[in-house]
Amino acid sequence: MERLLWCFLVLISFSSVSGQTDLHKKAFVFPKETENSYVSLKTQLRTPLKAFTVCLYFYTELARTRSYSIFSYATKQQPNEILIFWSKGRGYIFGVRGKEVFFQSPENTQAPTHICASWESTSGIAELWVNGKPRVRKSLEKGAILGTDASIILGQEQDAFAGGFDRNQCLVGDIGDVNMWDFVLSPEEINAVYLGGTLSPNVLNWQALNYEAKGEVFIKPQLW
């Protein structure tokens, strides 16, 4: 009886922490084209977002083949509340509240690529950094406020809240080091993240990640 009680307590203790995982030096791997393989990220946002920075690494061979989703943040009111997307022949799409700006990129993204995307409501300034180098700043949805009831998806682009996936927009490859802050990082801070720093992300933290993987998604050592 005592042994059964001990096992029960152990199971409870594991289940209470199983939602948060330290994925340091790990990556999610999406090995093939599909409409039902993705990772859902959980966050505990309490107040609407008036600014943010998202940084991550991705690795794919799709750049010359077709477009694909990199980061998709949807609410029930707006499926493209935040969108980071690679558009074949155009470059990076950065979307806020359904509005989009383009950032041209001459790089061939068939190599591990680090990006940081930031936005603030007060000025409407959107920034994109690729491998530690900034693109020209753009104006995007000045004065907007982003919802907290978020579905955050890696590997697919949401055309509806937590769904509406299209296999022709899925990511095939690796994604990792996904971190998000509710403020705009400075150029010095972005450079520090690019060089391997963490800076205590307070929305999504790769070293304490709450996630759920669906379909054929694997966790493997990083290739960068």
XYZ file of C-alpha atoms in Angstrom:
224
model
C 0.000 0.000 0.000
C 2.780 2.395 0.918
C 4.578 1.576 -2.351
C 1.419 2.320 -4.376
C 0.987 5.624 -2.566
C 4.636 6.533 -3.238
C 4.245 5.726 -6.962
C 1.086 7.841 -7.083
C 2.845 10.802 -5.518
C 5.749 10.442 -7.958
C 3.361 10.454 -10.914
C 1.668 13.591 -9.599
C 5.008 15.334 -9.194
C 6.068 14.463 -12.741
C 2.751 15.530 -14.267
C 2.917 18.891 -12.529
C 6.183 19.798 -14.276
C 5.817 17.888 -17.536
C 4.351 20.926 -19.309
C 7.617 22.854 -19.106
C 10.715 21.450 -20.774
C 14.247 22.771 -21.089
C 15.022 22.451 -24.813
C 18.493 23.984 -24.633
C 20.557 22.699 -27.587
C 17.473 20.894 -28.949
C 15.250 21.576 -31.970
C 11.839 20.533 -33.253
C 12.219 18.580 -36.491
C 9.428 18.519 -39.102
C 10.758 15.878 -41.518
C 8.094 15.901 -44.234
C 5.324 17.915 -45.833
C 2.023 17.462 -44.025
C -1.056 19.386 -42.919
C -1.297 17.821 -39.450
C 2.201 18.027 -37.924
C 2.836 21.073 -35.752
C 3.842 22.307 -32.301
C 1.479 24.365 -30.172
C 3.192 26.702 -27.707
C 1.497 27.715 -24.464
C 1.917 31.042 -22.729
C 0.424 32.781 -19.713
C -0.106 36.274 -21.107
C -2.155 38.372 -18.703
C -2.327 41.712 -20.496
C -2.680 42.616 -24.200
C 0.564 43.038 -26.096
C 1.618 46.563 -27.010
C 5.099 45.449 -28.065
C 7.018 42.234 -28.599
C 10.183 40.617 -29.887
C 10.337 37.057 -31.240
C 13.694 35.379 -31.908
C 14.324 31.891 -33.270
C 16.457 29.661 -35.480
C 15.140 27.695 -38.450
C 16.740 25.410 -41.008
C 15.042 24.349 -44.241
C 15.696 23.718 -47.928
C 12.347 25.181 -49.039
C 13.456 28.744 -49.817
C 13.811 28.168 -53.571
C 10.879 25.758 -53.741
C 7.863 27.387 -52.091
C 6.641 29.663 -49.314
C 6.374 28.467 -45.706
C 5.345 29.583 -42.238
C 7.946 30.355 -39.564
C 5.849 31.660 -36.629
C 2.060 31.898 -36.380
C 0.244 33.645 -33.489
C -3.543 33.670 -33.810
C -6.466 34.860 -31.719
C -10.131 34.024 -32.194
C -10.626 37.506 -33.623
C -7.609 37.506 -35.959
C -5.820 34.391 -37.328
C -2.784 36.479 -38.305
C -2.320 38.456 -35.092
C 1.425 37.879 -35.515
C 2.865 36.163 -38.577
C 6.434 35.544 -39.685
C 6.447 33.904 -43.103
C 8.870 33.250 -45.946
C 7.376 34.133 -49.335
C 9.165 32.635 -52.324
C 10.464 35.381 -54.600
C 9.504 38.167 -52.167
C 11.357 37.571 -48.913
C 10.098 37.701 -45.342
C 6.515 38.662 -44.517
C 5.991 40.202 -41.078
C 2.339 40.542 -40.116
C 0.530 42.228 -37.225
C -3.275 42.197 -36.863
C -3.656 40.936 -40.435
C -1.577 43.739 -41.992
C 1.788 42.853 -43.539
C 5.107 44.342 -44.537
C 7.831 42.715 -46.628
C 11.526 42.533 -45.905
C 13.675 41.618 -48.888
C 16.384 39.087 -48.173
C 19.163 38.168 -50.589
C 20.280 35.240 -48.437
C 19.718 31.703 -49.510
C 18.033 30.304 -46.418
C 19.263 26.758 -47.099
C 21.401 27.124 -43.981
C 20.555 27.575 -40.308
C 19.106 31.080 -40.061
C 18.527 33.225 -36.982
C 15.820 35.876 -37.059
C 14.425 38.399 -34.603
C 11.196 40.288 -35.339
C 10.020 43.164 -33.143
C 7.117 45.604 -33.131
C 5.757 48.337 -30.870
C 2.318 49.909 -30.907
C 3.358 53.448 -29.952
C 5.395 54.093 -33.090
C 4.178 51.231 -35.285
C 7.814 50.422 -36.070
C 8.472 46.853 -37.211
C 12.010 45.497 -37.338
C 13.513 42.309 -38.716
C 17.032 41.064 -37.982
C 18.501 38.183 -39.996
C 21.640 36.496 -38.672
C 22.358 39.509 -36.483
C 21.908 42.077 -39.270
C 18.986 44.548 -39.369
C 16.705 45.176 -42.315
C 15.271 48.633 -43.028
C 12.581 49.485 -40.457
C 8.954 49.530 -41.645
C 5.673 51.036 -40.394
C 3.033 48.512 -39.316
C -0.282 48.887 -37.442
C 0.510 51.890 -35.278
C -1.721 51.984 -32.194
C -2.819 48.352 -32.392
C -3.132 46.121 -29.323
C -2.705 42.345 -29.621
C -4.889 39.797 -27.868
C -3.820 37.376 -25.144
C -6.078 34.398 -25.996
C -3.393 33.147 -28.338
C -2.816 29.989 -30.327
C 0.905 29.963 -31.144
C 1.900 27.409 -33.787
C 5.241 26.293 -35.201
C 5.330 24.290 -38.415
C 2.029 25.504 -39.890
C 0.284 28.781 -40.742
C -3.128 29.353 -39.155
C -5.998 30.470 -41.376
C -8.308 29.930 -38.398
C -7.727 29.802 -34.648
C -5.580 26.673 -34.025
C -6.397 25.330 -37.478
C -6.975 26.023 -41.156
C -3.620 24.509 -42.074
C -2.330 24.153 -45.649
C 0.368 21.563 -46.329
C 1.768 23.850 -49.038
C 2.646 26.397 -46.335
C 4.085 24.030 -43.734
C 7.719 24.087 -42.642
C 9.872 21.103 -43.533
C 13.058 21.276 -41.500
C 14.175 22.317 -38.022
C 13.152 25.125 -35.701
C 14.554 25.984 -32.292
C 15.661 28.614 -29.764
C 12.185 30.156 -29.911
C 11.987 32.984 -27.386
C 9.545 35.878 -27.030
C 9.464 39.057 -24.942
C 6.663 41.571 -24.355
C 8.946 44.471 -25.241
C 11.316 45.488 -28.039
C 14.881 44.304 -27.569
C 17.625 46.847 -28.232
C 20.167 46.241 -31.012
C 22.711 45.270 -28.355
C 20.279 42.785 -26.812
C 19.413 41.252 -30.183
C 23.110 40.811 -30.892
C 23.515 39.136 -27.505
C 20.657 36.719 -28.305
C 22.180 35.969 -31.714
C 25.466 35.127 -29.989
C 23.714 32.694 -27.649
C 22.312 34.775 -24.796
C 18.788 34.359 -23.403
C 17.955 37.647 -21.621
C 15.134 36.059 -19.582
C 12.308 35.872 -22.154
C 8.959 36.416 -20.413
C 6.383 35.261 -22.989
C 8.028 32.157 -24.516
C 11.155 30.677 -22.972
C 12.980 27.906 -24.858
C 14.575 26.712 -21.632
C 11.211 26.396 -19.872
C 8.850 25.717 -22.769
C 5.243 24.638 -22.368
C 4.256 22.935 -25.617
C 2.255 20.180 -27.277
C 3.497 18.392 -30.413
C 1.074 16.877 -32.935
C 1.760 14.492 -35.822
C 5.282 13.649 -36.933
C 7.404 16.075 -34.932
C 10.658 15.019 -33.304
C 13.031 16.594 -30.797
C 16.656 16.241 -31.861
C 20.017 17.939 -31.127
C 20.456 21.286 -32.856
C 22.470 21.476 -36.070
C 23.615 25.062 -35.441
